[in-house]
Short mmCIF file of C-alpha atoms in Angstrom, two decimals:
data_model
loop_
_atom_site.label_atom_id
_atom_site.label_comp_id
_atom_site.label_asym_id
_atom_site.label_seq_id
_atom_site.Cartn_x
_atom_site.Cartn_y
_atom_site.Cartn_z
CA MET A 192 43.09 -21.35 -5.51
CA ASP A 193 42.80 -22.91 -8.93
CA GLY A 194 40.54 -22.04 -11.85
CA ILE A 195 37.54 -24.03 -10.68
CA ASP A 196 37.55 -22.21 -7.31
CA TRP A 197 37.67 -18.82 -9.02
CA ALA A 198 34.82 -19.76 -11.33
CA SER A 199 32.68 -21.15 -8.51
CA SER A 200 33.27 -17.99 -6.43
CA ALA A 201 32.03 -16.06 -9.47
CA MET A 202 28.89 -18.22 -9.53
CA VAL A 203 28.24 -17.50 -5.84
CA ALA A 204 28.81 -13.78 -6.46
CA ALA A 205 26.35 -13.83 -9.36
CA ARG A 206 23.70 -15.50 -7.17
CA THR A 207 24.24 -12.86 -4.47
CA ARG A 208 23.84 -10.10 -7.06
CA LEU A 209 20.60 -11.74 -8.19
CA ASP A 210 19.37 -11.96 -4.56
CA ILE A 211 20.09 -8.25 -4.07
CA ALA A 212 18.49 -7.11 -7.34
CA THR A 213 15.31 -9.18 -6.81
CA GLY A 214 15.10 -7.96 -3.19
CA ASN A 215 15.27 -4.37 -4.42
CA LEU A 216 12.75 -4.94 -7.21
CA ALA A 217 10.30 -6.54 -4.76
CA ASN A 218 10.40 -3.33 -2.73
CA VAL A 219 9.80 -0.86 -5.54
CA SER A 220 6.48 0.14 -3.86
CA SER A 221 7.61 0.01 -0.22
CA GLY A 222 7.49 3.58 1.06
CA GLY A 223 10.82 4.97 2.25
CA PHE A 224 12.71 1.78 1.30
CA ARG A 225 16.44 2.16 0.74
CA ALA A 226 17.87 -0.10 -1.95
CA VAL A 227 20.75 -2.46 -1.18
CA VAL A 228 23.78 -1.84 -3.39
CA ALA A 229 25.99 -4.78 -4.42
CA ARG A 230 29.69 -3.91 -4.11
CA GLY A 231 31.99 -6.43 -5.78
CA ARG A 232 35.71 -6.90 -5.00
CA LEU A 233 38.38 -9.51 -5.57
CA THR A 234 39.91 -11.20 -2.55
CA ALA A 235 42.35 -14.08 -2.09
CA HIS A 236 39.27 -16.32 -1.91
CA GLY A 237 37.77 -15.15 -5.18
CA ALA A 238 35.04 -12.67 -6.08
CA GLU A 239 33.10 -11.35 -3.11
CA ILE A 240 29.94 -9.25 -2.95
CA THR A 241 29.16 -7.02 0.02
CA ARG A 242 25.79 -5.39 0.69
CA VAL A 243 25.74 -1.66 1.28
CA ALA A 244 22.56 0.31 2.07
CA SER A 245 22.03 3.10 -0.45
CA SER A 246 21.84 6.53 1.14
CA GLU A 247 20.19 8.20 -1.83
CA HIS A 248 16.85 9.81 -1.00
CA GLY A 249 13.66 8.60 -2.67
CA SER A 250 11.43 11.12 -4.39
CA LEU A 251 8.58 12.82 -2.54
CA VAL A 252 5.00 12.34 -3.71
CA HIS A 253 2.13 14.59 -2.67
CA THR A 254 -0.74 12.74 -0.94
CA GLY A 255 -2.57 15.63 0.73
CA ARG A 256 -3.17 13.57 3.87
CA PRO A 257 -2.11 15.56 6.93
CA SER A 258 -0.77 12.47 8.75
CA ASP A 259 1.61 11.53 5.93
CA LEU A 260 5.13 12.73 6.70
CA ALA A 261 8.30 12.82 4.64
CA ILE A 262 11.80 13.81 5.66
CA VAL A 263 13.66 16.23 3.40
CA GLY A 264 17.33 15.55 4.03
CA ASP A 265 18.91 13.00 6.37
CA GLY A 266 17.02 11.59 9.32
CA SER A 267 14.51 8.94 10.28
CA PHE A 268 11.27 8.24 12.08
CA ARG A 269 11.60 6.11 15.18
CA VAL A 270 8.66 3.73 15.64
CA ARG A 271 7.92 1.34 18.49
CA ASP A 272 5.81 -1.83 18.29
CA GLY A 273 3.60 -3.34 21.02
CA GLY A 274 6.53 -5.39 22.33
CA GLY A 275 8.69 -2.27 22.82
CA ASN A 276 10.97 -3.00 19.83
CA VAL A 277 12.24 0.17 18.20
CA THR A 278 12.90 0.56 14.46
CA ASP A 279 14.16 3.54 12.48
CA THR A 280 12.40 4.01 9.17
CA ARG A 281 12.05 6.58 6.40
CA ASN A 282 8.46 5.50 5.76
CA GLY A 283 6.24 8.28 7.10
CA ALA A 284 2.83 6.84 6.15
CA PHE A 285 1.05 7.30 9.47
CA THR A 286 -2.58 7.43 10.54
CA ARG A 287 -3.92 8.81 13.78
CA ASP A 288 -5.44 6.28 16.18
CA ARG A 289 -8.40 7.18 18.39
CA SER A 290 -6.18 8.49 21.16
CA GLY A 291 -4.33 10.75 18.73
CA VAL A 292 -1.12 8.69 18.45
CA LEU A 293 0.39 8.49 14.97
CA ARG A 294 0.83 4.85 13.93
CA ASP A 295 2.29 3.30 10.78
CA ASP A 296 0.49 0.62 8.77
CA ALA A 297 2.15 -2.12 10.81
CA GLY A 298 0.53 -0.57 13.92
CA ARG A 299 3.75 0.85 15.39
CA ALA A 300 3.62 4.17 17.20
CA LEU A 301 5.78 7.13 16.12
CA VAL A 302 7.91 7.98 19.15
CA ALA A 303 10.53 10.35 17.74
CA THR A 304 11.64 12.12 14.60
CA ARG A 305 15.41 12.28 14.30
CA LEU A 306 16.64 14.92 11.92
CA ALA A 307 20.15 15.79 10.78
CA PRO A 308 21.03 19.52 10.80
CA GLY A 309 19.24 21.25 7.93
CA ALA A 310 16.70 18.44 7.45
CA SER A 311 12.98 19.07 7.79
CA VAL A 312 9.66 17.20 7.83
CA ARG A 313 7.01 17.87 5.21
CA THR A 314 3.40 16.97 5.93
CA GLY A 315 1.12 15.68 3.17
CA TYR A 316 4.02 14.01 1.38
CA LEU A 317 5.49 10.50 1.32
CA GLU A 318 8.95 9.34 0.30
CA THR A 319 8.94 6.61 -2.33
CA ALA A 320 11.43 3.73 -2.48
CA ASN A 321 14.73 4.84 -4.02
CA VAL A 322 14.78 1.72 -6.23
CA ASN A 323 15.52 2.27 -9.91
CA ALA A 324 13.45 -0.57 -11.39
CA ILE A 325 15.13 -0.45 -14.81
CA ALA A 326 18.65 -0.59 -13.38
CA GLU A 327 17.63 -3.48 -11.11
CA MET A 328 16.13 -5.38 -14.05
CA VAL A 329 19.33 -4.90 -16.02
CA ASP A 330 21.18 -6.23 -12.98
CA VAL A 331 18.91 -9.30 -12.80
CA LEU A 332 19.75 -10.10 -16.42
CA GLY A 333 23.46 -9.27 -15.90
CA ALA A 334 23.67 -11.54 -12.86
CA GLN A 335 21.98 -14.32 -14.81
CA ARG A 336 24.49 -13.92 -17.68
CA SER A 337 27.53 -13.94 -15.38
CA PHE A 338 26.17 -17.00 -13.58
CA GLU A 339 25.84 -18.80 -16.92
CA SER A 340 29.32 -17.73 -18.09
CA ALA A 341 30.91 -18.89 -14.83
CA GLU A 342 28.97 -22.15 -15.13
CA LYS A 343 30.44 -22.64 -18.62
CA VAL A 344 33.96 -22.00 -17.32
CA VAL A 345 33.41 -24.61 -14.57
CA ALA A 346 32.14 -27.09 -17.18
CA ALA A 347 35.15 -26.40 -19.47
CA ILE A 348 37.69 -26.85 -16.64
CA ASP A 349 35.83 -29.97 -15.55
CA GLY A 350 36.12 -31.28 -19.15
CA VAL A 351 39.87 -30.65 -19.19
CA ASN A 352 40.27 -32.40 -15.83
CA GLN A 353 38.25 -35.34 -17.09
CA LYS A 354 40.42 -35.56 -20.19
CA ALA A 355 43.55 -35.47 -18.00
CA GLY A 356 42.16 -38.19 -15.76
CA ASN A 357 40.84 -40.53 -18.45
CA ASP A 358 42.83 -40.03 -21.66
CA VAL A 359 46.25 -38.84 -20.49
CA ALA A 360 46.41 -41.64 -17.93
CA ARG A 361 45.68 -44.15 -20.70
CA ILE A 362 48.89 -43.32 -22.70
CA LYS A 363 51.34 -46.18 -22.38
CA MET B 220 13.68 -22.34 -2.26
CA ASP B 221 16.30 -19.69 -2.75
CA ARG B 222 16.42 -16.07 -1.71
CA ALA B 223 16.06 -14.49 -5.15
CA LEU B 224 12.98 -16.55 -6.01
CA PHE B 225 11.41 -15.72 -2.67
CA ALA B 226 12.04 -11.99 -3.03
CA ALA B 227 10.76 -11.86 -6.61
CA ALA B 228 7.66 -13.91 -5.77
CA THR B 229 6.77 -11.66 -2.80
CA GLY B 230 7.18 -8.69 -5.16
CA MET B 231 4.72 -10.22 -7.62
CA ALA B 232 2.20 -10.94 -4.85
CA ALA B 233 2.52 -7.36 -3.55
CA GLN B 234 1.95 -5.83 -6.98
CA GLN B 235 -1.06 -8.11 -7.46
CA ALA B 236 -2.55 -6.72 -4.23
CA ASN B 237 -1.70 -3.21 -5.43
CA LEU B 238 -3.49 -3.79 -8.76
CA ASP B 239 -6.59 -5.10 -6.95
CA THR B 240 -6.81 -1.95 -4.82
CA VAL B 241 -6.22 0.50 -7.67
CA SER B 242 -8.67 -1.33 -9.99
CA ASN B 243 -11.35 -1.16 -7.30
CA ASN B 244 -10.70 2.59 -6.91
CA LEU B 245 -10.98 3.07 -10.65
CA ALA B 246 -14.19 1.02 -10.88
CA ASN B 247 -15.81 3.33 -8.30
CA SER B 248 -14.39 6.62 -9.52
CA GLU B 249 -17.83 7.80 -10.70
CA VAL B 250 -19.64 6.87 -7.46
CA SER B 251 -20.47 9.97 -5.46
CA GLY B 252 -19.09 9.98 -1.92
CA PHE B 253 -16.73 7.09 -2.71
CA LYS B 254 -13.36 7.18 -0.93
CA GLY B 255 -10.43 5.46 -2.61
CA ALA B 256 -8.12 3.09 -0.75
CA SER B 257 -4.37 2.81 -0.80
CA GLN B 258 -2.18 -0.25 -0.24
CA SER B 259 1.01 0.06 1.69
CA PHE B 260 4.06 -2.14 1.55
CA ALA B 261 7.05 -2.72 3.74
CA ALA B 262 10.36 -4.46 3.24
CA LEU B 263 10.95 -7.70 5.12
CA ALA B 264 14.16 -7.83 7.06
CA ALA B 265 15.99 -10.18 9.40
CA PRO B 266 18.97 -9.29 11.61
CA GLY B 267 21.81 -8.24 9.30
CA GLU B 268 19.76 -8.81 6.19
CA ARG B 269 17.56 -6.28 4.48
CA GLY B 270 15.42 -6.57 1.40
CA LEU B 271 14.46 -10.23 1.90
CA GLY B 272 11.25 -9.43 0.09
CA THR B 273 8.21 -7.28 0.58
CA THR B 274 4.86 -7.61 2.25
CA ALA B 275 1.54 -5.85 1.74
CA LEU B 276 0.43 -4.35 5.06
CA GLY B 277 -3.17 -4.03 3.90
CA GLU B 278 -5.21 -1.20 2.52
CA HIS B 279 -6.65 1.81 4.23
CA VAL B 280 -9.27 4.25 3.04
CA VAL B 281 -8.07 7.73 2.11
CA PHE B 282 -10.47 10.38 3.42
CA THR B 283 -9.41 13.36 1.37
CA GLN B 284 -12.17 15.71 0.22
CA GLY B 285 -13.76 14.95 -3.16
CA LYS B 286 -14.78 17.76 -5.53
CA LEU B 287 -18.24 19.22 -4.96
CA GLU B 288 -20.42 19.33 -8.01
CA ARG B 289 -23.80 20.98 -8.53
CA SER B 290 -26.51 18.37 -9.10
CA ASP B 291 -30.22 18.40 -9.84
CA GLY B 292 -31.67 16.01 -7.26
CA PRO B 293 -34.16 17.76 -4.90
CA PHE B 294 -32.42 16.36 -1.77
CA ASP B 295 -28.80 16.17 -2.83
CA LEU B 296 -26.43 17.08 -0.02
CA ALA B 297 -22.66 17.32 0.17
CA ILE B 298 -20.26 17.79 3.08
CA ASP B 299 -17.54 20.42 2.73
CA GLY B 300 -14.95 19.38 5.32
CA PRO B 301 -14.53 16.37 7.59
CA GLY B 302 -17.55 14.38 8.83
CA PHE B 303 -20.21 11.89 7.79
CA PHE B 304 -23.97 11.73 7.39
CA VAL B 305 -25.55 9.41 9.93
CA VAL B 306 -27.78 6.87 8.18
CA ARG B 307 -29.98 4.11 9.58
CA LEU B 308 -31.45 0.91 8.21
CA GLY B 309 -33.60 -1.00 10.69
CA LYS B 310 -31.57 -1.06 13.90
CA GLU B 311 -28.21 -0.51 12.18
CA THR B 312 -26.35 2.77 12.08
CA ALA B 313 -23.74 3.56 9.45
CA TYR B 314 -21.88 6.65 8.24
CA THR B 315 -21.48 7.94 4.71
CA ARG B 316 -20.26 10.89 2.63
CA ASP B 317 -22.73 10.02 -0.14
CA GLY B 318 -25.52 12.59 0.13
CA GLU B 319 -27.68 11.48 -2.77
CA PHE B 320 -30.99 11.20 -0.94
CA SER B 321 -34.56 11.10 -2.21
CA ARG B 322 -37.87 11.51 -0.45
CA ALA B 323 -39.59 8.20 0.30
CA ALA B 324 -43.40 7.74 0.59
CA ASP B 325 -43.19 7.99 4.39
CA GLY B 326 -41.40 11.36 4.20
CA THR B 327 -37.96 10.04 5.17
CA LEU B 328 -34.87 10.83 3.10
CA ARG B 329 -33.25 7.64 1.84
CA ASN B 330 -30.28 6.81 -0.36
CA ALA B 331 -30.28 4.30 -3.23
CA LEU B 332 -29.70 1.39 -0.85
CA GLY B 333 -32.65 2.41 1.35
CA TRP B 334 -30.60 3.84 4.25
CA GLN B 335 -32.42 6.67 5.96
CA LEU B 336 -30.84 10.02 6.89
CA ALA B 337 -31.16 10.00 10.68
CA GLY B 338 -33.69 12.31 12.30
CA ILE B 339 -35.28 13.85 9.20
CA THR B 340 -38.90 13.37 8.09
CA ILE B 341 -40.42 15.75 5.56
CA PRO B 342 -44.12 16.46 6.31
CA ALA B 343 -46.56 15.11 3.70
CA ASP B 344 -47.98 18.55 2.84
CA ALA B 345 -44.61 20.25 2.36
CA SER B 346 -44.26 21.55 -1.20
CA SER B 347 -40.47 22.02 -1.12
CA ALA B 348 -37.52 21.79 1.22
CA LYS B 349 -34.06 23.25 1.52
CA VAL B 350 -31.07 22.78 3.77
CA ASP B 351 -28.67 25.53 4.82
CA ALA B 352 -24.95 25.29 5.60
CA SER B 353 -25.62 24.58 9.29
CA GLY B 354 -27.88 21.63 8.44
CA ALA B 355 -31.19 23.33 9.24
CA VAL B 356 -33.94 21.73 7.12
CA THR B 357 -36.60 24.27 6.14
CA VAL B 358 -39.79 23.16 4.41
CA THR B 359 -42.43 25.24 2.65
CA MET B 360 -45.84 24.41 4.11
CA PRO B 361 -49.23 25.84 3.01
CA THR B 362 -48.96 28.00 6.14
CA GLY B 363 -45.45 29.27 5.33
CA ALA B 364 -41.80 28.24 5.80
CA ARG B 365 -40.85 26.19 8.85
CA THR B 366 -37.58 24.71 10.10
CA ILE B 367 -38.32 21.09 11.02
CA ALA B 368 -34.97 19.60 12.01
CA ASN B 369 -31.21 19.97 11.96
CA ILE B 370 -28.85 17.57 10.23
CA ARG B 371 -25.91 16.76 12.43
CA LEU B 372 -22.69 15.21 11.19
CA ALA B 373 -20.62 12.43 12.78
CA GLN B 374 -16.89 12.77 13.32
CA PHE B 375 -14.40 10.17 14.55
CA ALA B 376 -11.09 10.33 16.35
CA ALA B 377 -9.61 7.82 13.90
CA PRO B 378 -11.72 7.68 10.70
CA GLU B 379 -9.07 5.48 8.98
CA HIS B 380 -10.16 2.68 11.31
CA LEU B 381 -13.83 2.74 10.28
CA ARG B 382 -14.92 -0.48 8.60
CA ALA B 383 -15.73 0.21 4.95
CA VAL B 384 -18.60 -1.55 3.23
CA GLY B 385 -18.52 -0.98 -0.50
CA GLY B 386 -16.50 2.22 -0.28
CA THR B 387 -19.33 4.63 0.57
CA LEU B 388 -20.80 3.16 3.76
CA PHE B 389 -18.79 2.92 6.97
CA TYR B 390 -19.34 1.31 10.36
CA ALA B 391 -17.81 2.52 13.62
CA THR B 392 -15.30 0.15 15.23
CA GLY B 393 -13.56 0.02 18.59
CA GLN B 394 -10.46 1.43 16.94
CA SER B 395 -12.21 4.32 15.19
CA GLY B 396 -13.78 5.48 18.44
CA ALA B 397 -17.46 6.33 18.85
CA ALA B 398 -19.19 8.89 16.63
CA ARG B 399 -19.14 12.46 17.94
CA LEU B 400 -22.05 14.50 16.60
CA VAL B 401 -21.27 18.02 15.44
CA THR B 402 -23.46 20.81 14.13
CA PRO B 403 -22.17 21.89 10.72
CA GLY B 404 -21.66 25.48 9.68
CA ALA B 405 -19.28 26.52 12.48
CA ASN B 406 -16.25 28.61 11.52
CA ASP B 407 -13.57 25.90 11.43
CA GLY B 408 -15.84 22.86 11.01
CA PRO B 409 -17.61 21.16 8.12
CA SER B 410 -20.61 22.66 6.40
CA ILE B 411 -23.43 21.27 4.28
CA ARG B 412 -23.94 22.22 0.65
CA PHE B 413 -27.49 21.80 -0.56
CA GLY B 414 -28.03 20.81 -4.23
CA MET B 415 -24.50 19.52 -4.56
CA LEU B 416 -22.86 16.09 -4.48
CA GLU B 417 -19.35 15.12 -3.51
CA GLN B 418 -17.57 13.28 -6.28
CA SER B 419 -15.29 10.35 -5.47
CA ASN B 420 -11.78 11.37 -4.44
CA VAL B 421 -10.28 8.98 -7.01
CA SER B 422 -8.35 10.63 -9.80
CA ILE B 423 -8.74 8.56 -12.96
CA VAL B 424 -5.46 9.78 -14.43
CA GLU B 425 -3.57 9.03 -11.23
CA SER B 426 -5.15 5.57 -10.99
CA MET B 427 -4.18 4.78 -14.59
CA MET B 428 -0.61 5.79 -13.83
CA GLN B 429 -0.65 3.61 -10.71
CA ILE B 430 -1.93 0.64 -12.75
CA LEU B 431 0.83 1.11 -15.34
CA ALA B 432 3.47 1.35 -12.61
CA ALA B 433 2.12 -1.75 -10.82
CA GLN B 434 2.07 -3.71 -14.09
CA ARG B 435 5.66 -2.72 -14.87
CA ALA B 436 6.76 -3.68 -11.37
CA TYR B 437 4.89 -6.97 -11.63
CA GLU B 438 6.65 -7.77 -14.92
CA ALA B 439 10.04 -6.82 -13.48
CA ASN B 440 9.48 -9.15 -10.53
CA ALA B 441 8.33 -11.89 -12.91
CA LYS B 442 11.67 -11.48 -14.72
CA GLY B 443 13.35 -11.98 -11.35
CA VAL B 444 11.40 -15.20 -10.79
CA GLN B 445 12.45 -16.38 -14.26
CA ALA B 446 16.10 -15.57 -13.64
CA ALA B 447 16.03 -17.36 -10.29
CA GLU B 448 14.36 -20.49 -11.62
CA THR B 449 14.78 -20.62 -15.39
CA PRO B 450 13.55 -24.15 -16.11
CA ASP B 451 10.21 -23.96 -14.33
CA GLN B 452 7.19 -21.77 -14.63
CA TRP B 453 6.26 -20.84 -11.10
CA LYS B 454 2.82 -19.83 -9.96
CA ILE B 455 2.06 -18.15 -6.67
CA ILE B 456 -0.60 -20.04 -4.73
CA SER B 457 -0.71 -18.08 -1.55
CA THR B 458 1.12 -15.62 0.59
CA ILE B 459 0.46 -15.44 4.28
CA THR B 460 1.77 -12.88 6.69
CA THR B 461 1.48 -13.44 10.37
CA GLY B 462 2.19 -10.32 12.32
CA SER B 463 5.47 -8.85 11.24
CA THR B 464 7.49 -11.90 12.19
CA ARG B 465 6.80 -14.64 9.71
CA TYR B 466 6.12 -14.52 6.03
CA CYS B 467 5.00 -17.71 4.31
CA LEU B 468 4.84 -18.27 0.61
CA SER B 469 3.46 -21.18 -1.32
CA LEU B 470 4.32 -21.75 -4.98
CA SER B 471 3.62 -24.41 -7.56
CA ASP B 472 5.88 -25.30 -10.48
CA ILE B 473 4.77 -26.20 -14.01
CA THR B 474 3.94 -29.78 -13.01
CA GLY B 475 1.66 -28.50 -10.24
CA LYS B 476 4.05 -29.62 -7.52
CA LYS B 477 3.77 -27.38 -4.46
CA HIS B 478 6.71 -25.72 -2.77
CA SER B 479 6.32 -23.82 0.46
CA ASP B 480 8.77 -21.69 2.30
CA SER B 481 8.74 -19.18 5.05
CA VAL B 482 11.15 -16.46 5.89
CA LYS B 483 11.50 -15.40 9.47
CA ALA B 484 11.63 -11.70 9.16
CA SER B 485 12.18 -9.98 12.46
CA ASN B 486 11.05 -6.64 11.23
CA VAL B 487 9.47 -4.59 8.52
CA PHE B 488 10.94 -1.32 7.33
#
């Protein structure tokens, strides 16, 4: 790998960081959402970003509605849609339908609550997204800066290559 | 259109929907019997990819009890506990928690919009009337006190699925189930408070905080849009969700040129 490959891998990494930060920011109001954490590392092919789901719990807010549930500790709510697809979620915003089944706002039925030892369910509370909006905004700006810096490096190397191609070749 | 722009733009659209809901709550915070609504959001995800963006799942009415306040109207009623007054206008039946009624010329009790409290007519020669906790309406006639009717309350299996009209009036739907009439005043059921009104369940302070938070989040997402597409000023034209499978977004740049994109999200979290 030469310089231009390293710099372009840095540009790709910066775009990925931006994708992750904007995705997290978009979900600042999604109940029970777990932020995606960008983990950067250097490989033989340049800078690489991997996505890791954050395991940090969101904070609990009191709603007073008896069908709102929040998990204290590790665990998840298992919901099933009309097509039988099952999803595990931390979002416990349910309402009772006319036959008494608890359903989330996407219409999926609560079929099980899976709790780790020591975890419990609190009624009348909801878990907020665990997104730190300020940190994500800083990351948006940081990703933008690193993208621009890497872009400059690419332009500089490109300039040197051009000089080598045009001027050096001209020397008699 | 790239991922970051899509995510940030869906975030802006979601916060816009959030602001609309909270502003409507705030605008009606002084309306008696008004029930505030809340928007809910979910993350869009595709296999192996989370946090593609967000989507508003729609708003639902929050039926928590409002504070009861003493009032001076001669036929003001409030419900302490779950349930609705049954009101009629022509052939239509609706349900409300707003108990601000007044006596019409024909002896019926009607609210400001002209809806009549079902089953109650005050005789013309009654000098006064009162209602007890179990809904019994007692009038004072020249011949003495007489109980003329009982107010019954409607309850639903799934009140969140009632169709709201203006925040105080509700219609039954197939999803809410049919109204079940109950007599108030039982031990574990609702009861009627005469000479009181239920205030809206919207907290002004909480709504203001929600507006501030939504504005901050909107600005943060706008920063994301800027970072993703620095040269252009993007404007969201529309966002369409179809089921939980496809999310479409339409944007226009500074020249008015339209860009559309859709993300196939297999799930919402």
